[in-house]
CSV table of C-alpha atoms and ligand atoms in Angstrom, one decimal:
chain,number,residue,atom,x,y,z
A,1,UNK,CA,-38.9,72.4,60.0
A,2,UNK,CA,-39.2,70.2,56.8
A,3,UNK,CA,-36.7,70.8,53.8
A,4,UNK,CA,-38.0,72.3,50.6
A,5,UNK,CA,-39.6,69.6,47.7
A,6,UNK,CA,-36.5,68.8,46.5
A,7,UNK,CA,-33.8,68.6,48.2
A,8,UNK,CA,-30.7,66.0,49.0
A,9,UNK,CA,-29.7,63.7,51.8
A,10,UNK,CA,-26.2,62.5,51.2
A,11,UNK,CA,-25.9,62.7,47.5
A,12,UNK,CA,-29.2,61.1,46.9
A,13,UNK,CA,-32.3,63.4,45.9
A,14,UNK,CA,-35.7,62.9,47.2
A,15,UNK,CA,-39.1,63.8,46.0
A,16,UNK,CA,-38.9,63.2,43.3
A,17,UNK,CA,-35.6,61.3,42.6
A,18,UNK,CA,-34.4,57.9,42.5
A,19,UNK,CA,-36.1,56.2,46.0
A,20,UNK,CA,-33.4,57.1,49.1
A,21,UNK,CA,-33.9,52.8,49.9
A,22,UNK,CA,-33.1,51.1,46.4
A,23,UNK,CA,-34.0,48.0,47.9
A,24,UNK,CA,-37.6,48.4,49.7
A,25,UNK,CA,-37.7,47.9,53.6
A,26,UNK,CA,-41.2,46.8,54.5
A,27,UNK,CA,-43.3,46.7,57.7
A,28,UNK,CA,-43.8,42.6,57.5
A,29,UNK,CA,-40.6,41.4,56.1
A,30,UNK,CA,-40.1,37.6,57.1
A,31,UNK,CA,-37.4,36.4,59.3
A,32,UNK,CA,-36.2,33.3,58.0
A,33,UNK,CA,-33.9,30.4,59.6
A,34,UNK,CA,-31.4,29.2,57.8
A,35,UNK,CA,-33.2,27.3,54.5
A,36,UNK,CA,-31.5,24.1,54.7
A,37,UNK,CA,-32.7,23.5,58.6
A,38,UNK,CA,-35.9,24.2,57.3
A,39,UNK,CA,-35.7,21.7,54.3
A,40,UNK,CA,-33.8,19.3,56.1
A,41,UNK,CA,-36.9,19.1,58.5
A,42,UNK,CA,-39.6,18.9,55.4
A,43,UNK,CA,-37.3,16.1,54.5
A,44,UNK,CA,-37.8,13.9,57.6
A,45,UNK,CA,-41.3,14.1,57.0
A,46,UNK,CA,-41.5,13.4,53.8
A,47,UNK,CA,-39.4,10.4,54.4
A,48,UNK,CA,-41.5,9.6,57.5
A,49,UNK,CA,-44.8,10.1,55.1
A,50,UNK,CA,-46.0,11.3,58.5
A,51,UNK,CA,-47.5,15.1,57.1
A,52,UNK,CA,-49.8,16.6,59.8
A,53,UNK,CA,-52.6,15.1,62.6
A,54,UNK,CA,-49.9,15.9,65.6
A,55,UNK,CA,-47.0,14.7,64.1
A,56,UNK,CA,-43.1,14.3,65.7
A,57,UNK,CA,-42.7,17.8,64.0
A,58,UNK,CA,-45.8,19.3,66.1
A,59,UNK,CA,-45.7,17.6,68.9
A,60,UNK,CA,-41.8,18.9,69.2
A,61,UNK,CA,-42.6,22.3,68.3
A,62,UNK,CA,-45.4,21.5,71.4
A,63,UNK,CA,-43.0,21.1,73.7
A,64,UNK,CA,-40.6,23.7,72.8
A,65,UNK,CA,-43.2,26.1,72.8
A,66,UNK,CA,-44.4,24.8,76.2
A,67,UNK,CA,-40.8,25.2,77.6
A,68,UNK,CA,-40.6,28.8,76.2
A,69,UNK,CA,-43.7,30.3,78.0
A,70,UNK,CA,-43.8,28.1,81.1
A,71,UNK,CA,-47.4,26.7,80.6
A,72,UNK,CA,-48.6,23.2,80.8
A,73,UNK,CA,-49.9,23.1,78.1
A,74,UNK,CA,-49.5,24.7,74.1
A,75,UNK,CA,-52.2,23.6,71.6
A,76,UNK,CA,-50.8,24.3,68.0
A,77,UNK,CA,-53.2,25.3,65.1
A,78,UNK,CA,-53.5,26.3,62.1
A,79,UNK,CA,-53.3,30.4,62.4
A,80,UNK,CA,-53.7,32.1,64.9
A,81,UNK,CA,-57.2,33.5,64.4
A,82,UNK,CA,-58.2,29.5,64.5
A,83,UNK,CA,-56.4,29.5,67.5
A,84,UNK,CA,-58.9,32.5,69.0
A,85,UNK,CA,-61.5,31.1,67.7
A,86,UNK,CA,-60.8,28.0,69.3
A,87,UNK,CA,-59.6,29.8,72.5
A,88,UNK,CA,-62.6,31.7,72.7
A,89,UNK,CA,-65.3,28.6,72.4
A,90,UNK,CA,-63.1,26.3,74.6
A,91,UNK,CA,-63.6,29.4,77.6
A,92,UNK,CA,-66.9,29.3,76.7
A,93,UNK,CA,-67.5,32.6,76.3
A,94,UNK,CA,-71.4,33.8,75.4
A,95,UNK,CA,-73.1,37.0,75.2
A,96,UNK,CA,-70.1,39.6,75.1
A,97,UNK,CA,-66.7,40.4,75.8
A,98,UNK,CA,-64.5,43.4,76.3
A,99,UNK,CA,-61.7,44.0,73.9
A,100,UNK,CA,-60.0,46.8,72.1
A,101,UNK,CA,-60.7,48.4,68.7
A,102,UNK,CA,-56.6,49.2,68.7
A,103,UNK,CA,-56.1,46.0,66.8
A,104,UNK,CA,-55.9,43.8,64.5
A,105,UNK,CA,-59.4,42.8,62.6
A,106,UNK,CA,-59.1,38.9,63.4
A,107,UNK,CA,-59.3,39.9,67.6
A,108,UNK,CA,-62.6,41.2,66.9
A,109,UNK,CA,-64.0,39.2,64.5
A,110,UNK,CA,-62.9,35.5,66.2
A,111,UNK,CA,-65.5,36.5,68.6
A,112,UNK,CA,-68.4,37.5,66.2
A,113,UNK,CA,-67.6,33.8,64.4
A,114,UNK,CA,-68.7,32.2,67.7
A,115,UNK,CA,-71.2,34.6,68.2
A,116,UNK,CA,-69.9,36.6,70.8
A,117,UNK,CA,-70.2,40.4,70.6
A,118,UNK,CA,-67.4,42.3,71.2
A,119,UNK,CA,-67.9,46.1,73.1
A,120,UNK,CA,-64.9,48.5,72.2
A,121,UNK,CA,-63.7,49.4,75.0
A,122,UNK,CA,-60.9,52.5,74.7
A,123,UNK,CA,-57.2,52.2,75.7
A,124,UNK,CA,-55.4,53.7,77.7
A,125,UNK,CA,-53.8,56.7,76.6
A,126,UNK,CA,-49.8,56.2,77.9
A,127,UNK,CA,-50.1,51.7,77.0
A,128,UNK,CA,-52.1,51.9,74.1
A,129,UNK,CA,-54.3,48.6,75.6
A,130,UNK,CA,-56.6,48.4,77.3
A,131,UNK,CA,-57.3,50.7,80.4
A,132,UNK,CA,-58.8,48.4,83.4
A,133,UNK,CA,-60.5,51.4,84.1
A,134,UNK,CA,-62.7,51.8,81.5
A,135,UNK,CA,-62.7,48.2,80.7
A,136,UNK,CA,-64.6,48.1,84.2
A,137,UNK,CA,-67.1,50.2,82.6
A,138,UNK,CA,-67.8,48.8,79.5
A,139,UNK,CA,-68.5,45.7,81.4
A,140,UNK,CA,-73.0,44.9,80.3
A,141,UNK,CA,-75.0,42.2,81.7
A,142,UNK,CA,-74.2,39.9,79.1
A,143,UNK,CA,-70.7,40.2,79.4
A,144,UNK,CA,-68.8,36.8,79.7
A,145,UNK,CA,-65.3,38.1,79.6
A,146,UNK,CA,-62.7,40.5,78.5
A,147,UNK,CA,-60.0,39.6,75.9
A,148,UNK,CA,-56.8,41.9,75.8
A,149,UNK,CA,-54.2,42.5,73.2
A,150,UNK,CA,-50.4,42.6,73.9
A,151,UNK,CA,-50.3,45.6,71.0
A,152,UNK,CA,-47.2,45.3,69.2
A,153,UNK,CA,-45.2,43.1,71.8
A,154,UNK,CA,-45.7,44.7,75.3
A,155,UNK,CA,-48.2,43.0,77.5
A,156,UNK,CA,-51.0,44.5,78.7
A,157,UNK,CA,-51.5,45.0,82.4
A,158,UNK,CA,-52.9,41.8,83.4
A,159,UNK,CA,-52.5,42.6,87.1
A,160,UNK,CA,-55.0,45.7,86.3
A,161,UNK,CA,-57.3,43.5,83.8
A,162,UNK,CA,-57.2,40.5,87.0
A,163,UNK,CA,-58.6,43.0,89.2
A,164,UNK,CA,-61.7,43.9,87.4
A,165,UNK,CA,-62.5,39.9,86.3
A,166,UNK,CA,-62.2,37.6,89.1
A,167,UNK,CA,-64.3,40.0,91.3
A,168,UNK,CA,-66.9,40.0,88.8
A,169,UNK,CA,-66.4,36.3,87.5
A,170,UNK,CA,-65.9,36.8,83.5
A,171,UNK,CA,-63.5,35.3,82.1
A,172,UNK,CA,-59.8,36.5,81.2
A,173,UNK,CA,-57.6,35.6,78.0
A,174,UNK,CA,-55.5,37.3,75.6
A,175,UNK,CA,-54.3,37.8,72.4
A,176,UNK,CA,-50.8,37.3,72.6
A,177,UNK,CA,-49.9,37.6,69.1
A,178,UNK,CA,-48.0,40.1,68.5
A,179,UNK,CA,-46.0,38.7,71.9
A,180,UNK,CA,-44.0,35.8,71.6
A,181,UNK,CA,-40.7,36.4,74.1
A,182,UNK,CA,-42.5,39.9,75.1
A,183,UNK,CA,-43.1,39.1,79.1
A,184,UNK,CA,-43.9,41.3,82.0
A,185,UNK,CA,-42.4,40.8,85.8
A,186,UNK,CA,-39.9,38.3,84.7
A,187,UNK,CA,-43.0,36.1,83.1
A,188,UNK,CA,-43.5,35.3,79.5
A,189,UNK,CA,-46.7,36.3,77.7
A,190,UNK,CA,-48.0,33.1,77.0
A,191,UNK,CA,-48.9,32.6,81.1
A,192,UNK,CA,-51.1,35.1,81.6
A,193,UNK,CA,-55.3,34.7,82.3
A,194,UNK,CA,-56.9,31.6,81.6
A,195,UNK,CA,-55.4,30.8,78.2
A,196,UNK,CA,-53.6,33.4,75.6
A,197,UNK,CA,-53.4,32.8,71.8
A,198,UNK,CA,-50.4,33.5,69.8
A,199,UNK,CA,-49.4,33.3,65.9
A,200,UNK,CA,-47.1,32.8,63.9
A,201,UNK,CA,-47.6,34.3,60.7
A,202,UNK,CA,-45.0,35.1,58.3
A,203,UNK,CA,-44.4,39.0,59.8
A,204,UNK,CA,-44.5,37.5,63.2
A,205,UNK,CA,-41.0,37.8,65.6
A,206,UNK,CA,-41.4,33.8,64.8
A,207,UNK,CA,-42.6,32.6,62.2
A,208,UNK,CA,-43.9,29.1,60.9
A,209,UNK,CA,-45.3,30.5,57.3
A,210,UNK,CA,-48.8,30.6,59.1
A,211,UNK,CA,-49.8,28.6,62.2
A,212,UNK,CA,-51.2,29.6,65.6
A,213,UNK,CA,-51.2,28.3,69.0
A,214,UNK,CA,-52.9,28.7,72.5
A,215,UNK,CA,-50.5,28.2,75.6
A,216,UNK,CA,-52.7,27.6,79.5
A,217,UNK,CA,-52.4,25.9,82.5
A,218,UNK,CA,-55.6,25.1,82.6
A,219,UNK,CA,-55.8,20.7,82.1
A,220,UNK,CA,-59.4,20.6,81.0
A,221,UNK,CA,-58.8,23.4,78.3
A,222,UNK,CA,-56.6,22.0,76.6
A,223,UNK,CA,-58.4,19.0,76.4
A,224,UNK,CA,-61.1,20.6,74.7
A,225,UNK,CA,-59.0,22.3,72.5
A,226,UNK,CA,-57.1,19.3,71.1
A,227,UNK,CA,-60.5,17.4,70.1
A,228,UNK,CA,-61.6,20.7,68.8
A,229,UNK,CA,-59.2,21.3,66.7
A,230,UNK,CA,-59.4,17.3,65.2
A,231,UNK,CA,-63.0,17.2,64.3
A,232,UNK,CA,-63.5,16.1,68.3
A,233,UNK,CA,-61.8,12.9,67.0
A,234,UNK,CA,-61.1,11.3,70.9
A,235,UNK,CA,-60.7,7.8,69.6
A,236,UNK,CA,-60.0,6.6,65.6
A,237,UNK,CA,-63.6,6.1,65.6
A,238,UNK,CA,-64.8,8.1,68.7
A,239,UNK,CA,-65.8,12.2,68.0
A,240,UNK,CA,-67.4,13.6,71.1
A,241,UNK,CA,-67.7,16.6,70.1
A,242,UNK,CA,-68.3,19.4,67.3
A,243,UNK,CA,-64.7,20.3,66.0
A,244,UNK,CA,-63.2,21.3,63.6
A,245,UNK,CA,-59.6,21.4,61.4
A,246,UNK,CA,-57.4,23.4,63.1
A,247,UNK,CA,-54.1,21.1,62.9
A,248,UNK,CA,-51.2,22.6,61.9
A,249,UNK,CA,-48.9,20.6,59.4
A,250,UNK,CA,-45.8,19.0,60.0
A,251,UNK,CA,-43.9,21.7,57.5
A,252,UNK,CA,-45.7,24.5,59.3
A,253,UNK,CA,-43.8,22.8,62.2
A,254,UNK,CA,-40.4,22.7,60.9
A,255,UNK,CA,-40.6,25.7,60.0
A,256,UNK,CA,-41.6,26.8,63.6
A,257,UNK,CA,-38.6,25.0,64.9
A,258,UNK,CA,-36.2,26.2,62.4
A,259,UNK,CA,-36.9,29.8,63.5
A,260,UNK,CA,-37.1,29.2,67.3
A,261,UNK,CA,-33.8,27.7,66.9
A,262,UNK,CA,-33.0,31.1,65.5
A,263,UNK,CA,-35.2,33.0,68.1
A,264,UNK,CA,-32.5,34.8,70.1
A,265,UNK,CA,-30.7,36.0,67.0
A,266,UNK,CA,-34.6,37.8,65.5
A,267,UNK,CA,-34.3,38.8,68.9
A,268,UNK,CA,-30.7,40.7,68.8
A,269,UNK,CA,-32.0,42.3,65.1
A,270,UNK,CA,-34.9,44.0,66.8
A,271,UNK,CA,-33.2,45.5,69.8
A,272,UNK,CA,-30.5,46.5,67.2
A,273,UNK,CA,-32.6,48.5,65.3
A,274,UNK,CA,-34.9,49.6,68.3
A,275,UNK,CA,-31.9,51.5,69.2
A,276,UNK,CA,-31.3,52.8,66.3
A,277,UNK,CA,-34.0,54.3,65.8
A,278,UNK,CA,-34.4,56.0,69.3
A,279,UNK,CA,-31.0,57.8,68.4
A,280,UNK,CA,-31.9,58.5,65.6
A,281,UNK,CA,-35.6,60.0,66.1
A,282,UNK,CA,-35.0,61.7,69.2
A,283,UNK,CA,-34.8,64.9,68.2
A,284,UNK,CA,-37.5,64.5,65.4
A,285,UNK,CA,-39.6,66.9,66.6
A,286,UNK,CA,-43.4,65.8,66.9
A,287,UNK,CA,-42.5,62.1,66.3
A,288,UNK,CA,-42.7,60.2,69.5
A,289,UNK,CA,-41.4,56.3,69.4
A,290,UNK,CA,-44.0,54.0,71.3
A,291,UNK,CA,-42.7,54.4,74.8
A,292,UNK,CA,-40.4,50.6,75.9
A,293,UNK,CA,-41.9,48.7,79.0
A,294,UNK,CA,-39.5,47.5,81.3
A,295,UNK,CA,-35.9,46.4,80.1
A,296,UNK,CA,-35.9,43.1,78.1
A,297,UNK,CA,-39.7,42.9,78.5
A,298,UNK,CA,-40.4,43.7,74.8
A,299,UNK,CA,-39.7,41.6,71.3
A,300,UNK,CA,-39.1,45.2,69.9
A,301,UNK,CA,-40.7,43.5,67.1
A,302,UNK,CA,-42.8,46.9,66.0
A,303,UNK,CA,-41.2,49.9,65.9
A,304,UNK,CA,-44.6,52.6,66.0
A,305,UNK,CA,-44.1,56.3,66.2
A,306,UNK,CA,-46.4,58.8,66.9
A,307,UNK,CA,-46.6,61.5,65.0
A,308,UNK,CA,-47.8,64.8,65.9
A,309,UNK,CA,-48.9,67.0,62.9
A,310,UNK,CA,-48.6,70.9,64.3
A,311,UNK,CA,-44.8,70.0,65.5
A,312,UNK,CA,-43.6,67.9,62.6
A,313,UNK,CA,-44.6,69.7,59.8
A,314,UNK,CA,-46.6,67.3,58.5
A,315,UNK,CA,-49.5,64.7,59.4
A,316,UNK,CA,-48.8,60.8,59.7
A,317,UNK,CA,-50.7,60.0,56.3
A,318,UNK,CA,-48.2,62.6,54.5
A,319,UNK,CA,-44.8,60.7,56.6
A,320,UNK,CA,-46.4,57.2,55.6
A,321,UNK,CA,-46.9,58.1,51.3
A,322,UNK,CA,-43.3,60.3,51.7
A,323,UNK,CA,-41.7,57.0,53.0
A,324,UNK,CA,-43.6,54.5,50.1
A,325,UNK,CA,-42.4,56.7,47.8
A,326,UNK,CA,-38.8,56.2,49.3
A,327,UNK,CA,-39.2,52.8,49.3
A,328,UNK,CA,-39.9,51.9,52.6
A,329,UNK,CA,-43.2,50.8,52.6
A,330,UNK,CA,-44.6,51.1,56.3
A,331,UNK,CA,-48.3,50.8,57.7
A,332,UNK,CA,-50.8,52.6,59.2
A,333,UNK,CA,-51.7,49.7,61.8
A,334,UNK,CA,-54.4,49.5,62.5
A,335,UNK,CA,-56.0,51.2,60.6
A,336,UNK,CA,-59.6,52.9,60.4
A,337,UNK,CA,-59.7,50.5,63.2
A,338,UNK,CA,-62.1,47.7,64.0
A,339,UNK,CA,-64.5,49.6,64.6
A,340,UNK,CA,-64.5,51.3,61.9
A,341,UNK,CA,-64.6,48.3,59.4
A,342,UNK,CA,-67.4,46.0,58.3
A,343,UNK,CA,-69.5,44.6,60.3
A,344,UNK,CA,-69.3,46.7,63.3
A,345,UNK,CA,-69.3,50.1,61.7
A,346,UNK,CA,-72.9,49.7,60.3
A,347,UNK,CA,-73.8,47.8,63.5
A,348,UNK,CA,-72.7,50.5,65.9
A,349,UNK,CA,-71.8,53.6,63.6
A,350,UNK,CA,-71.2,55.4,67.1
A,351,UNK,CA,-69.0,53.8,68.4
A,352,UNK,CA,-66.0,56.1,67.5
A,353,UNK,CA,-67.0,58.3,69.8
A,354,UNK,CA,-66.5,56.1,73.2
A,355,UNK,CA,-63.0,55.5,71.9
A,356,UNK,CA,-61.4,59.1,72.3
A,357,UNK,CA,-58.3,57.7,72.6
A,358,UNK,CA,-57.8,55.1,70.1
A,359,UNK,CA,-59.7,57.6,67.6
A,360,UNK,CA,-57.0,59.9,68.2
A,361,UNK,CA,-54.0,57.0,68.4
A,362,UNK,CA,-55.6,55.8,65.1
A,363,UNK,CA,-54.8,58.7,63.4
A,364,UNK,CA,-50.8,59.7,64.7
A,365,UNK,CA,-49.3,55.7,64.8
A,366,UNK,CA,-47.5,54.1,62.1
A,367,UNK,CA,-45.3,51.5,62.1
A,368,UNK,CA,-41.4,51.1,60.5
A,369,UNK,CA,-39.5,48.6,59.2
A,370,UNK,CA,-37.2,46.0,61.6
A,371,UNK,CA,-36.8,42.3,61.7
A,372,UNK,CA,-33.3,41.0,60.3
A,373,UNK,CA,-34.6,41.6,57.0
A,374,UNK,CA,-33.5,45.3,57.5
A,375,UNK,CA,-30.4,47.0,58.3
A,376,UNK,CA,-28.7,49.5,60.7
A,377,UNK,CA,-27.8,51.2,57.5
A,378,UNK,CA,-32.1,51.4,56.1
A,379,UNK,CA,-32.8,52.1,59.9
A,380,UNK,CA,-30.7,55.1,59.4
A,381,UNK,CA,-32.5,56.1,56.0
A,382,UNK,CA,-35.3,56.0,57.4
A,383,UNK,CA,-34.5,58.1,60.4
A,384,UNK,CA,-33.0,60.4,58.0
A,385,UNK,CA,-36.0,60.6,55.5
A,386,UNK,CA,-38.2,61.3,59.1
A,387,UNK,CA,-36.3,63.7,60.0
A,388,UNK,CA,-35.7,65.6,57.3
B,401,T4K,N1,-54.3,39.1,66.4
B,401,T4K,C1,-53.8,40.2,65.8
B,401,T4K,C2,-53.4,41.2,66.9
B,401,T4K,C3,-52.5,40.0,64.7
B,401,T4K,O1,-51.9,41.4,64.8
B,401,T4K,C4,-53.1,39.3,64.5
B,401,T4K,C5,-52.5,38.6,62.9
B,401,T4K,C6,-53.7,38.1,64.3
B,401,T4K,C7,-54.3,38.2,65.7
B,401,T4K,C8,-54.3,37.1,63.6
B,401,T4K,O2,-52.8,36.2,63.4
B,401,T4K,P1,-52.4,34.9,62.2
B,401,T4K,O3,-54.3,34.7,61.8
B,401,T4K,O4,-52.6,36.3,61.1
B,401,T4K,O5,-51.7,34.4,62.3
B,401,T4K,C9,-50.9,40.9,58.4
B,401,T4K,C10,-50.3,39.5,58.5
B,401,T4K,O6,-51.5,38.8,57.4
B,401,T4K,C11,-51.3,39.0,60.1
B,401,T4K,O7,-50.8,37.5,60.7
B,401,T4K,C12,-51.1,40.1,60.7
B,401,T4K,N2,-51.9,40.2,62.5
B,401,T4K,C13,-51.2,41.5,60.3
B,401,T4K,C14,-51.0,43.0,61.9
B,401,T4K,O8,-50.4,41.7,59.5
B,401,T4K,P2,-51.6,42.5,56.9
B,401,T4K,O9,-53.1,42.8,55.7
B,401,T4K,O10,-50.8,43.3,56.8
B,401,T4K,O11,-50.7,41.6,55.6
B,401,T4K,P3,-49.9,42.1,53.9
B,401,T4K,O12,-49.9,41.0,53.9
B,401,T4K,O13,-50.6,43.4,54.0
B,401,T4K,O14,-49.1,42.0,54.7
B,401,T4K,C15,-48.2,42.5,55.4
B,401,T4K,C16,-46.1,43.5,55.7
B,401,T4K,O15,-45.5,42.4,55.5
B,401,T4K,C17,-46.7,43.5,53.6
B,401,T4K,O16,-45.5,44.8,54.0
B,401,T4K,C18,-45.7,42.8,52.9
B,401,T4K,C19,-45.1,41.9,54.5
B,401,T4K,N3,-44.9,40.7,53.7
B,401,T4K,C20,-46.0,40.0,54.7
B,401,T4K,C21,-45.9,38.9,53.8
B,401,T4K,C22,-47.1,37.5,54.0
B,401,T4K,C23,-43.6,40.2,53.9
B,401,T4K,O17,-42.9,40.9,53.9
B,401,T4K,N4,-43.7,38.9,53.1
B,401,T4K,C24,-44.4,37.9,53.8
B,401,T4K,O18,-44.7,36.6,53.5
B,401,T4K,O19,-51.6,41.7,57.9
């Protein structure tokens, strides 16, 4: 039951009074490593006068990523989106690729930029990620592969997707932008499918200001990726293919390395906040935290609730507005869905009819603030607001 429009939580007035949180709590507030460590690493690059183009910090970062993800290759890129694009191109994907619409629009854009048509597929109502049965039904004669998304740090049903792609000779790759430090069956994300694309954008659990990487065990693929991200240069005067500039700079790698050193602290803060949200929201009618995968298999970087208007007494959007007024900057990711964004909306205006689970979730889910910028007291206040 919701209280009257003017009421109190503790000694602070709600809905019209001063915001409950005096300092805003943002979804996406970066995890910041020790600034002295970042600047020392950048100072080293300045001292060496080696600022980009496969420098020692990039090489060190790639070595640490290989170790962390248990893969033979990690090819860093200037952004996660660029990594996705290179991965799609290096895999030779053509025609159409099956992909969820419940994802950040970069997943679909990366395909389209490579001349590949994204075929939006509905998701499983429990996991909210690609459902292998629905994927099988979405495959078209021109489909060359499936691009799964480890949504909000949960790893997809990799085995189910392999069972669909392998017998049909389709490629399988993953958008693992959310999945650094997540795992499935004890295996770290980054090592599934033929390749995975990571993101180190500022808002991610591990950030390099901007950046990404493609991880793979395929030597040939890694070689093609490395060529593609550097204009196709195979030697000082030798260009062997049509490449692009997708390189990570030394400054970005410095941030990535320093962040990696402090990843355990970031994960600890996420786990602490997730546990506090679970406690604080368990008795709130109409509000359900996304079901967790097996213990320790998510980075807990996205706190996602599903709001049922009837039993919560207000809609997801009303709750989002209420939180915003109280300095809690929640996000309606990934509303309204890729299929309702251009150019996809104009291309396939009726796509929503084939995506009932996706549509339902897009009207009900809300991401709440977490990470090292959010402390336990802030989580308690957010829960108090939601439960009010
Ligand atoms: N695939 C998936 C599934 C993805 O989610 C993403 C990116 C990609 C691929 C592509 O990876 P990248 O090419 O980006 O590496 C943000 C991020 O820009 C984007 O990286 C991320 N996913 C997406 C989920 O979130 P917006 O449009 O929401 O960004 P913005 O500017 O509204 O910021 C989000 C929140 O973070 C705000 O509350 C403000 C806060 N913030 C942001 C920045 C940059 C800060 O507090 N400090 C900051 O420095 O896309």
